[in-house]
Each structure stands twice: as C-alpha cells, then as structure tokens.
Coordinates of C-alpha atoms in Angstrom, one line a residue:
Chain A
M6 CA 173.6 116.2 122.5
Q7 CA 174.4 115.9 119.2
P8 CA 173.6 112.7 117.5
I9 CA 176.8 111.1 116.2
A10 CA 177.4 108.9 113.3
L11 CA 176.1 104.8 113.5
D12 CA 179.7 103.8 112.5
A13 CA 181.2 106.3 115.0
M14 CA 179.0 104.7 117.6
A15 CA 180.1 101.0 116.7
A16 CA 184.0 102.4 116.9
T17 CA 183.2 103.2 120.3
V18 CA 182.3 99.3 121.5
P19 CA 186.0 97.6 122.4
D20 CA 187.2 93.7 122.0
G21 CA 185.5 91.9 125.2
A22 CA 182.8 94.7 126.3
M23 CA 179.9 92.9 128.2
L24 CA 176.6 94.3 125.7
A25 CA 173.1 94.0 126.8
L26 CA 170.6 93.8 123.7
P27 CA 166.6 93.6 124.3
P28 CA 165.0 90.9 122.4
D29 CA 163.2 91.4 118.9
N30 CA 159.8 92.3 120.3
S31 CA 161.3 95.1 122.6
L32 CA 163.0 97.4 120.2
P33 CA 166.8 96.0 119.6
S34 CA 169.5 98.0 117.3
V35 CA 169.5 95.7 114.5
A36 CA 171.4 98.9 113.1
L37 CA 174.2 99.2 115.5
A38 CA 174.4 95.4 115.7
M39 CA 175.2 95.1 112.2
A40 CA 177.9 98.1 112.5
I41 CA 179.6 96.3 115.2
A42 CA 179.9 93.4 113.1
R43 CA 180.9 95.1 110.1
R44 CA 184.2 96.6 112.6
G45 CA 184.7 93.3 113.8
V46 CA 184.5 93.3 117.0
K47 CA 185.9 90.2 118.9
N48 CA 185.1 88.5 122.3
L49 CA 181.6 90.5 123.3
R50 CA 179.8 88.8 126.1
L51 CA 176.3 89.5 125.3
V52 CA 173.5 89.9 128.0
G53 CA 169.9 89.2 126.8
V54 CA 167.1 91.6 128.6
P55 CA 165.9 88.7 129.4
V56 CA 166.2 86.9 125.8
S57 CA 167.9 87.4 123.1
G58 CA 167.0 87.3 119.1
F59 CA 168.0 88.2 115.6
A60 CA 170.7 90.4 116.6
S61 CA 172.9 88.3 118.7
D62 CA 172.0 85.6 116.6
I63 CA 174.0 87.8 113.7
L64 CA 176.4 89.1 115.9
I65 CA 177.3 85.4 117.1
G66 CA 177.1 84.5 113.3
A67 CA 179.9 87.0 112.5
G68 CA 181.9 85.9 115.1
C69 CA 182.2 88.8 117.2
V70 CA 181.0 86.8 120.3
A71 CA 182.9 84.8 123.4
E72 CA 179.9 84.2 125.9
I73 CA 176.1 84.7 125.9
Q74 CA 174.1 85.3 129.3
T75 CA 170.0 84.9 128.6
S76 CA 167.3 83.3 129.6
A77 CA 166.8 81.7 125.6
V78 CA 167.9 82.6 122.4
S79 CA 164.8 82.6 119.6
L80 CA 163.6 84.0 116.0
G81 CA 160.0 83.7 117.2
E82 CA 158.3 82.0 114.7
A83 CA 161.0 81.5 112.2
G84 CA 162.3 78.9 114.9
F85 CA 165.4 78.4 116.8
A86 CA 168.4 80.5 116.4
P87 CA 170.6 79.2 113.7
R88 CA 174.0 80.5 114.7
F89 CA 173.7 80.2 118.3
T90 CA 172.7 77.0 118.3
A91 CA 175.8 75.8 116.0
A92 CA 178.1 78.0 118.0
L93 CA 176.8 76.3 120.9
R94 CA 177.5 72.7 119.7
A95 CA 180.7 73.7 118.5
G96 CA 181.8 74.7 121.6
S97 CA 182.7 78.1 120.1
I98 CA 180.9 80.1 122.6
V99 CA 180.3 80.0 126.8
V100 CA 176.4 79.7 127.2
R101 CA 175.4 80.9 130.7
D102 CA 171.2 80.1 130.9
A103 CA 169.4 82.2 133.1
T104 CA 165.5 82.5 133.5
C105 CA 163.8 85.8 132.6
P106 CA 163.0 87.2 135.8
A107 CA 166.5 86.6 136.8
M108 CA 167.9 88.4 134.3
H109 CA 165.5 91.3 135.5
T110 CA 166.5 91.2 139.2
M111 CA 170.0 91.1 138.3
L112 CA 169.9 94.7 136.3
Q113 CA 167.6 95.9 138.9
A114 CA 169.9 95.3 141.8
T115 CA 172.4 97.7 139.7
E116 CA 169.9 100.2 139.4
K117 CA 169.4 100.8 142.9
G118 CA 173.1 100.3 143.8
V119 CA 172.9 97.2 145.7
P120 CA 174.9 94.1 145.5
F121 CA 172.4 91.6 145.5
M122 CA 168.6 91.0 145.2
P123 CA 166.5 87.7 146.3
L124 CA 163.9 86.2 143.9
R125 CA 161.9 83.1 144.4
G126 CA 161.1 80.2 142.4
L127 CA 164.3 78.7 140.9
I128 CA 165.3 76.0 143.5
G129 CA 165.0 72.7 141.8
S130 CA 165.8 73.7 138.6
D131 CA 169.4 73.0 136.6
I132 CA 169.5 77.0 135.6
L133 CA 170.2 77.5 139.4
A134 CA 172.6 74.1 139.9
N135 CA 174.6 75.4 136.8
R136 CA 175.1 78.8 138.2
P137 CA 177.7 78.8 140.8
D138 CA 177.5 82.9 141.1
W139 CA 173.7 82.5 142.0
K140 CA 173.3 81.4 145.6
V141 CA 170.7 79.9 148.1
I142 CA 170.4 81.0 152.0
Q143 CA 167.8 81.0 154.7
N144 CA 165.0 83.9 154.5
P145 CA 166.4 85.9 157.7
F146 CA 163.0 86.9 158.3
G147 CA 160.8 84.2 157.5
P148 CA 160.4 80.9 159.2
E149 CA 163.0 78.1 159.6
G150 CA 163.6 76.4 156.2
D151 CA 162.2 79.0 154.1
I152 CA 165.1 78.9 151.5
I153 CA 165.5 81.7 148.8
V154 CA 168.3 82.8 146.1
L155 CA 170.2 85.7 145.9
L156 CA 171.0 87.0 142.3
P157 CA 174.0 89.3 142.1
A158 CA 174.0 93.3 140.7
L159 CA 175.0 92.6 136.9
S160 CA 176.1 95.8 135.4
P161 CA 177.0 95.3 131.9
D162 CA 179.7 98.0 130.0
I163 CA 177.3 99.0 127.2
G164 CA 173.6 98.8 126.9
V165 CA 172.5 98.9 123.0
F166 CA 168.6 99.3 122.1
H167 CA 166.6 101.4 119.5
G168 CA 164.0 104.7 120.4
V169 CA 161.6 106.4 118.4
M170 CA 162.8 109.8 118.6
A171 CA 165.5 111.8 120.5
D172 CA 165.3 115.3 121.7
S173 CA 167.4 118.4 121.5
H174 CA 168.8 117.6 125.5
G175 CA 169.4 114.0 124.3
N176 CA 166.3 112.2 125.9
V177 CA 165.1 109.3 124.1
W178 CA 161.3 108.6 124.2
L179 CA 160.5 104.7 123.5
G180 CA 156.9 104.6 125.3
R181 CA 155.9 101.8 127.6
R182 CA 159.3 99.3 126.4
R183 CA 160.7 100.2 130.0
E184 CA 163.0 97.3 130.1
C185 CA 165.3 99.6 127.9
A186 CA 165.4 102.1 130.4
T187 CA 166.1 98.9 133.0
I188 CA 169.0 98.7 130.4
A189 CA 170.0 102.2 130.6
H190 CA 170.2 102.6 134.1
A191 CA 172.1 99.4 134.9
S192 CA 174.8 99.8 132.0
K193 CA 177.9 101.8 132.4
R194 CA 177.5 103.3 128.8
A195 CA 174.0 103.4 127.0
L196 CA 174.6 103.5 123.0
V197 CA 171.1 104.7 121.5
T198 CA 169.9 104.6 117.6
V199 CA 166.7 106.3 116.8
E200 CA 164.6 106.8 113.8
R201 CA 164.8 110.6 114.4
V202 CA 165.8 113.6 116.4
V203 CA 163.0 116.5 117.5
E204 CA 163.3 119.8 118.9
G205 CA 162.4 120.5 122.2
N206 CA 162.5 118.4 125.7
F207 CA 160.4 115.8 126.4
L208 CA 160.5 116.0 129.8
E209 CA 158.7 119.2 129.9
D210 CA 155.6 117.8 128.1
E211 CA 153.7 115.6 130.8
R212 CA 152.4 113.6 127.9
L213 CA 155.7 112.1 126.8
A214 CA 157.4 112.2 129.8
S215 CA 156.9 108.7 131.2
G216 CA 157.7 107.2 127.9
T217 CA 161.1 109.0 128.4
I218 CA 164.3 108.0 129.5
N219 CA 166.4 110.5 130.7
A220 CA 169.8 111.9 128.9
T221 CA 171.7 111.2 132.0
Y222 CA 171.6 107.6 131.4
I223 CA 172.2 108.1 127.4
D224 CA 176.0 108.6 126.4
S225 CA 175.7 108.7 122.9
I226 CA 172.9 108.9 119.9
A227 CA 172.8 107.8 116.4
I228 CA 170.0 108.0 114.1
A229 CA 169.3 104.5 112.3
E230 CA 166.3 105.4 110.2
R231 CA 164.4 101.8 110.5
G232 CA 167.4 101.1 112.5
A233 CA 165.1 98.0 114.6
R234 CA 164.3 96.6 111.4
P235 CA 163.3 93.3 110.8
A236 CA 162.1 93.8 114.5
A237 CA 158.8 95.7 115.1
L238 CA 159.3 99.5 116.4
L239 CA 155.9 100.4 118.5
D240 CA 153.2 101.8 116.1
E241 CA 155.9 102.7 113.5
Y242 CA 156.6 100.0 111.6
G243 CA 155.7 96.1 111.9
F244 CA 157.8 92.9 112.1
D245 CA 159.5 91.8 108.9
A246 CA 158.8 87.9 109.2
A247 CA 159.7 87.2 105.7
Y248 CA 163.0 88.6 106.2
V249 CA 163.5 86.7 109.5
A250 CA 162.6 83.5 107.9
E251 CA 164.9 83.8 104.9
Y252 CA 167.5 84.7 107.4
A253 CA 166.5 81.5 109.5
R254 CA 166.8 79.4 106.1
M255 CA 170.1 80.5 104.7
A256 CA 171.9 80.9 108.3
K257 CA 171.4 77.0 109.1
T258 CA 174.7 76.6 107.4
D259 CA 178.0 78.9 108.0
A260 CA 178.4 78.9 104.5
G261 CA 174.7 80.3 104.1
F262 CA 175.3 83.0 106.9
Q263 CA 178.3 84.0 105.1
E264 CA 176.5 84.3 101.9
W265 CA 173.3 86.4 103.9
A266 CA 176.0 88.7 105.6
A267 CA 177.6 89.4 102.7
R268 CA 174.7 90.9 101.2
E269 CA 173.1 92.0 104.2
I270 CA 175.6 93.2 106.2
F271 CA 178.7 94.0 104.5
H272 CA 177.4 95.0 101.6
P273 CA 179.4 98.3 100.5
V274 CA 175.8 100.1 100.0
A275 CA 174.9 99.1 103.3
A276 CA 178.6 100.1 104.7
A277 CA 178.6 103.8 102.5
A278 CA 174.8 104.4 104.1
E279 CA 176.2 105.2 107.8
Chain B
M12 CA 130.2 69.8 112.3
D13 CA 134.0 69.9 110.7
Y14 CA 136.4 71.7 113.3
N15 CA 140.3 71.2 113.2
T16 CA 142.8 70.1 115.5
E17 CA 143.8 73.7 116.8
E18 CA 140.0 74.4 117.6
L19 CA 139.6 71.0 118.9
L20 CA 142.4 72.0 121.3
A21 CA 141.5 75.7 122.1
V22 CA 138.0 74.7 123.3
T23 CA 139.6 71.6 125.3
L24 CA 142.1 74.2 127.2
A25 CA 139.2 76.7 127.4
R26 CA 137.3 73.6 129.5
L27 CA 140.2 73.6 131.9
I28 CA 140.9 77.0 132.5
R29 CA 136.9 77.4 133.8
D30 CA 137.3 74.1 135.9
P31 CA 135.7 74.8 138.7
S32 CA 137.7 72.3 140.8
A33 CA 140.8 74.5 140.2
P34 CA 141.8 77.9 142.0
P35 CA 140.2 80.4 140.1
A36 CA 141.2 81.9 136.9
R37 CA 141.0 85.7 137.6
H38 CA 144.1 87.0 135.7
I39 CA 146.0 84.9 133.1
A40 CA 148.7 85.8 131.6
V41 CA 149.8 84.4 128.1
G42 CA 153.4 84.4 126.6
A43 CA 154.9 84.4 123.1
A44 CA 154.1 81.6 120.6
S45 CA 151.3 80.4 122.1
P46 CA 148.4 81.0 119.8
V47 CA 146.2 78.1 120.7
P48 CA 146.3 79.1 124.7
A49 CA 145.5 82.7 123.5
A50 CA 142.8 81.5 121.9
A51 CA 141.8 79.5 124.6
C52 CA 141.9 82.5 126.9
W53 CA 139.6 84.8 124.2
L54 CA 137.1 81.7 124.3
V55 CA 136.8 81.8 128.1
A56 CA 136.8 86.0 128.2
K57 CA 134.4 85.9 125.0
S58 CA 131.9 83.9 126.9
G59 CA 131.3 86.1 129.4
A60 CA 133.4 85.0 132.2
P61 CA 134.9 88.0 134.4
V62 CA 138.9 87.5 133.2
R63 CA 141.4 89.7 132.5
L64 CA 143.9 88.4 130.0
S65 CA 147.6 90.0 129.9
L66 CA 149.2 89.0 126.2
L67 CA 152.7 89.5 126.6
H68 CA 153.4 89.9 122.5
K69 CA 150.7 92.2 122.0
R70 CA 151.8 95.0 120.0
S71 CA 149.4 97.5 119.8
G72 CA 147.8 97.8 123.9
N73 CA 150.5 95.9 125.4
P74 CA 149.2 95.2 129.2
F75 CA 152.6 96.1 130.8
T76 CA 154.0 99.7 131.2
E77 CA 156.9 98.6 133.2
G78 CA 158.6 97.1 130.9
T79 CA 158.6 92.8 130.5
R80 CA 160.0 92.6 134.4
E81 CA 156.1 93.2 135.2
L82 CA 154.6 90.3 134.4
F83 CA 157.3 88.8 137.1
D84 CA 156.4 90.9 139.6
L85 CA 152.5 90.4 139.1
T86 CA 153.4 86.7 139.1
G87 CA 155.8 86.9 142.1
Q88 CA 153.0 88.8 144.2
G89 CA 150.7 85.8 143.3
R90 CA 148.2 88.3 141.0
I91 CA 149.0 85.9 138.1
D92 CA 146.3 82.8 138.4
L93 CA 147.3 80.7 135.5
F94 CA 149.9 80.5 132.9
F95 CA 150.5 78.1 130.4
L96 CA 154.0 76.2 129.6
G97 CA 155.4 73.7 127.2
G98 CA 158.3 72.1 126.8
G99 CA 161.0 70.3 124.5
Q100 CA 160.5 67.6 126.9
I101 CA 158.1 66.9 129.4
D102 CA 158.6 63.6 131.8
G103 CA 155.8 61.9 134.2
Q104 CA 156.9 63.9 137.3
A105 CA 155.7 67.3 135.1
N106 CA 159.3 68.5 135.1
L107 CA 159.9 70.8 132.1
N108 CA 162.9 70.8 129.9
L109 CA 163.4 73.9 127.5
V110 CA 166.8 73.9 127.6
G111 CA 168.3 71.1 125.6
T112 CA 168.5 67.6 125.7
G113 CA 172.0 65.7 126.3
E114 CA 174.8 67.7 128.3
W115 CA 174.2 70.9 129.8
P116 CA 173.6 73.5 128.3
G117 CA 171.8 71.1 125.8
K118 CA 174.6 69.7 124.0
G119 CA 172.3 67.1 122.0
V120 CA 169.9 68.9 120.9
R121 CA 169.4 72.6 121.9
F122 CA 166.1 74.3 122.7
P123 CA 165.8 78.0 122.8
G124 CA 166.0 78.4 126.9
S125 CA 164.2 78.4 130.0
F126 CA 162.6 81.8 129.3
G127 CA 160.7 82.4 132.6
S128 CA 159.7 79.0 133.5
A129 CA 161.9 78.2 136.7
F130 CA 160.0 81.1 138.4
M131 CA 156.6 80.9 136.5
Y132 CA 156.2 77.4 137.2
M133 CA 156.4 78.0 141.0
M134 CA 154.6 81.4 141.5
T135 CA 151.8 80.6 139.2
H136 CA 148.4 79.8 141.2
R137 CA 148.3 77.0 138.5
T138 CA 149.8 76.1 135.3
I139 CA 148.3 74.4 132.0
L140 CA 151.2 72.1 130.0
F141 CA 150.4 72.6 126.5
R142 CA 152.2 70.7 123.9
E143 CA 150.6 70.0 120.5
E144 CA 153.7 67.0 119.5
H145 CA 152.6 63.7 121.4
S146 CA 155.5 61.3 121.3
P147 CA 158.1 59.4 123.1
R148 CA 160.8 61.7 122.6
V149 CA 158.8 64.9 123.7
L150 CA 157.0 62.9 126.5
V151 CA 160.1 61.3 128.4
D152 CA 160.3 59.2 131.7
R153 CA 162.6 61.5 133.0
V154 CA 163.6 65.2 131.2
D155 CA 167.4 65.3 130.5
N156 CA 167.8 68.9 132.2
I157 CA 165.4 70.5 134.2
S158 CA 164.3 74.2 133.3
A159 CA 161.1 73.9 135.9
L160 CA 160.5 71.6 138.7
G161 CA 157.0 69.7 138.6
I162 CA 157.4 69.2 142.2
S163 CA 159.1 71.1 145.0
A164 CA 160.5 69.3 148.3
P165 CA 158.5 70.3 151.4
G166 CA 159.0 73.5 152.9
V167 CA 160.4 75.5 149.5
F168 CA 157.4 77.9 148.5
R169 CA 155.6 77.2 145.9
R170 CA 151.9 78.5 145.2
G171 CA 150.7 75.9 142.3
H172 CA 151.8 73.1 140.2
A173 CA 150.5 71.8 136.4
Q174 CA 146.9 71.3 136.7
A175 CA 146.6 69.1 133.4
L176 CA 149.2 68.6 130.0
V177 CA 147.0 68.7 127.0
T178 CA 148.6 67.6 123.9
G179 CA 147.5 66.6 119.9
R180 CA 146.5 63.2 121.0
C181 CA 144.6 63.5 124.8
V182 CA 144.4 65.3 128.0
F183 CA 146.2 64.3 131.0
Q184 CA 145.4 65.3 134.8
F185 CA 148.4 65.9 136.8
H186 CA 148.4 65.0 140.3
P187 CA 150.9 66.9 142.3
D188 CA 150.2 64.5 145.8
R189 CA 151.4 61.3 144.2
G190 CA 153.7 63.1 141.4
R191 CA 151.9 61.3 138.6
F192 CA 150.0 62.3 135.6
S193 CA 146.2 60.0 134.7
L194 CA 144.8 59.8 131.5
Q195 CA 141.7 62.1 131.4
S196 CA 140.2 62.4 128.0
L197 CA 141.1 61.0 124.5
H198 CA 140.8 62.8 121.5
P199 CA 138.8 61.2 118.7
G200 CA 140.0 58.5 117.3
E201 CA 142.6 57.7 119.9
T202 CA 143.0 54.8 122.1
V203 CA 144.6 54.1 125.3
E204 CA 146.7 51.8 123.9
D205 CA 148.1 54.4 121.6
I206 CA 148.3 57.0 123.7
R207 CA 150.6 54.1 125.7
A208 CA 153.0 53.7 123.0
A209 CA 153.0 57.3 122.1
T210 CA 153.9 58.5 125.5
G211 CA 157.8 57.8 127.2
F212 CA 156.1 58.2 131.0
D213 CA 153.9 56.0 132.7
F214 CA 150.7 57.3 134.1
D215 CA 147.4 56.0 135.5
V216 CA 144.2 55.0 133.8
E217 CA 141.0 55.0 136.0
G218 CA 138.0 53.4 134.4
D219 CA 136.8 54.1 131.0
I220 CA 138.1 56.8 129.2
P221 CA 136.1 59.5 127.5
F222 CA 136.7 60.9 124.4
T223 CA 137.4 64.9 124.6
P224 CA 134.2 66.8 123.8
A225 CA 133.8 68.3 120.1
P226 CA 133.9 72.1 120.1
T227 CA 130.1 72.9 120.0
A228 CA 128.7 75.5 117.0
E229 CA 128.8 78.5 119.3
E230 CA 132.8 77.8 120.1
L231 CA 133.3 77.6 116.5
A232 CA 131.5 81.0 115.5
L233 CA 133.1 82.4 118.3
L234 CA 137.0 81.2 117.5
R235 CA 136.1 81.8 113.6
G236 CA 134.6 85.2 114.1
P237 CA 135.8 87.7 117.2
I238 CA 138.6 85.6 118.7
C239 CA 140.6 85.3 115.1
D240 CA 139.4 89.3 115.0
E241 CA 141.5 90.1 118.4
M242 CA 144.2 87.2 117.4
L243 CA 145.2 88.7 114.0
E244 CA 147.7 91.2 114.7
T245 CA 149.7 89.3 117.1
Y246 CA 149.5 85.8 115.2
P247 CA 148.8 86.1 111.4
E248 CA 150.6 83.3 110.3
F249 CA 148.2 81.3 113.1
C250 CA 144.8 82.9 111.8
A251 CA 145.4 82.3 108.1
R252 CA 146.4 78.5 108.6
V253 CA 143.7 77.6 111.0
F254 CA 140.8 80.1 110.5
N255 CA 141.8 80.7 106.4
R256 CA 141.7 84.5 107.3
K257 CA 144.6 86.8 106.3
A258 CA 145.3 90.2 107.9
A259 CA 144.9 93.4 106.1
A260 CA 148.1 94.4 104.4

C-alpha cells in the first residue's frame, strides 16, 4: 500500500459521512481532522469512541458537523469543549448521548457481524430514556423480570486515527491502543495517518504483531509527522497541555475560534505543508 | 502538622476504601481527571494493602491491552470492586448528572457527558462519590437529568451502590436501603448548620458528628514522596499545585 498525501486522504471524506474518532488519550488524527476542516466538508456525523476531544471540537467549530454521538466531549484538564458546548446551546448540532461501554458494544456488534448486542447497566438512566434506538427486553435465558438493554450494531462510514508506523504492506502498528483496531474493524473504511512508513512486515515480527492492525481493515495511509499533536502518541511524544489550554481560552467565542483556526488550521504554511 | 485540602481528602477517601464493613477492594479502577481519588488509592496500596490499581489514564504502563473497552468488560464481569464517580449535580438519592442542567441534553449548563457512569455505577461492587465543590448548585434535591441512577427498581440487575459522598466540606454515608445520605463527619471548621445551608438535599444527622480525622505524619510523608512520584507523569499540574513538585522537562 503506497501512502497518499494528507489532502488527498481528506478529499475522500464526503459531506454527510459518519466519522468515528478516538479521544485525546487514544491516538486521534488531529492532522486529518484539520485537513478535513480545510476542505470545508459539511454535515459530518461524528462518533466518539467512546468519548470525544480536541479533534471533534475543532471540526464542530469549523462548521463541518451536523451530529455527534458520544459519551462525553471534553478537553481534559483544559475543561469543557467550547465549540461543542456553543453548538449544543445554539441548536446547530444534534447531540446523541451514549455511555462508554455502549459505544464499544455497538462497534463490537459490527465486528462480529451481528445486528445487536446486549449490555448490562443503563436501566433507569436518562441516557437510555433518550435513545429510542436502544431497546430493553426480558433476558431470554434468565429468570422472569431480568431485563437487559439491546444495542444496535454501529458501522461508521469512515474510521480515522493516528498510528506510530505503517509497513510496506500497509499494516499499522499502534501498540496497546486496541480501541483503534475496533474502529478499523467496525468502519466501512479506515483512514490512518502515521509518523513514518518502514520496510518489512509487522505481522512477521512476534513482538510487533499483537500491536498491529492488519492492512485488510485499512483503506489508505498518509504520513503526518506529529499527526496526533496536541494529543500524545504513546512513548513518542507527550500531550501539549499549553496548546490545548490556549485553544480552550480562544475558542470560548466563535470569533476567538476563527482567529485560532486562521492561524492553526487555515494558515497558508500549514496548508502548503501537505 | 500543616496539610492542604487535597491531602485531607485523599486520606479521607483512603479510609473509606479500607472500611472493613464495605465489600473488599481488591481491584480498584480510577478514571480520567481524578487526581485525589488516584492519590487515595496509592495511599492504600503503598500502606501495604494487597490491592490492584488500574489507572485509566496512565500513559506508560497502561493496564489495558485490549483497548478502553477492557475496563468495561472487567466491570461487566464483576472484576472491578471499587470505582469513583462525581457529577455536575448529585442528589439526595445518589443520582448523578454528568450530562447537564435544564432540558435534555443539557440546554441549561451542558457538562461534558455521562462517560461510563450509566454502566459503572450499577456494575461495580461499590462506588465512592467525590466532588470537591459543596454547594446547593451541585448537591441538589433532584438532579435535572439522570446519567447514573442511585437506586434501581427491584429485580433490575445491579451489583452495588454509592458507599459515601466526600466533598470539600464533609463526608456523607449513603444508605441504599432508605435512599438517603447521613452526615458521617465534618471537615475541620465546619458545623452541621453550615452543611445544611450548603446542601440542596435533605440528609440524616444521627448523634454528635465527629470531625474528619486529620492526615497523620506517615500519610503526609507517603503522599508527598512516593505517591507524588507515581502521579507526576499523569497529573503534572496537580503535583505542582498540591505537592509543590515539578515534573522533569
């Protein structure tokens, strides 16, 4: 698999696509999120696996998002996600709240190719009360009155994340962050950015194989150095708290977000670097 | 001996973790943005208790190798004994609201979201509630929206409930049988009347309420030394503020 350019990858994301993203602590491709924002894609339906962070907030701020399904949207120590909060208040996005294990379970149903999976808990929560697509049934194997929630399989159009490296065959290594494997398995297409491409085949190396996602699940790879930034990438680089704190301050208002985005997303140098 | 609020809260949570009348805490999980509960767990572990800690946001040496779903799979099986939760609103029946105030999904003040609370609260053997802010806007009579239910209807599968609620001003014990909190101890300088005025829900007061015990010299030495060492990578801002220690660049 030959790597493609980041902007060519972003160009394959159509308006209205359902896009699954991991949060800041599990390898988001902020580089691709910014490239999608530059392209001006509209009406995306974001899926937080299982929650959403910086990449989702900038896509909302850039006006790319119609709907978000997630268990929380947060900038961690930098506080609430400002563009998400503003869009919810303005009614400009549809918010479908979930809870973390439900997000995983809906994707795992797709991994298995089954139409639904059950999950304990949730009964009595307003999360469930506001999800008409989640159903409560009598446990067919249990005692009378033992009710349980069924969750429909969720298959995002596109999964997006950032790995450490790809090999000559298009396999991607990202270590123990296996939620990205779930995203790749459950999505119709996976777009993966990496720090670098190396010779060889990770699946032939016993030490790398278990942290590898097989190329069969991956549609295209683009090289984006420091592509998770400001999020951390395993032991390669740390979380840039100062960058996120500045974003959180500026993005409190739409004007502040636009000023930040002009510098960080739409700056000619940033665009030319692709 | 001088100590700060976070140190008092950490030793108070540690005492609740070790409470012999509560189900055993063999495996504790600590979620995102929870430095005080994390410090309390380390205090229990470093005092020699045979406890396994799974810290979700640990970057190096993260306990989960199957992705973040592994925490929920473990909890679904009943392998997590104790978890910590908070809330933008907590009510007198221990219902938690992490979604927001006003009309669904938080048209008043939107909080980040429920995270795993709707599942964890019911599937963990016990939960300690922790929220430093103790005010009528947080501790309400009835939450606007329920992220996680305090007491389930009879017959609904549930492993455990809230054990206690620790705030910056006091400790409440929760009684799932009567669906109410009772005041267990007052942090230094607080009175029952102060707590009544600052609490939006009604609670029980039985007999004389003692003060929350202060940290011992041994506990403070552990917190400021080896526990700060463990927490520096995950919670650099907390360690700088509370223990006055900066991470190496």
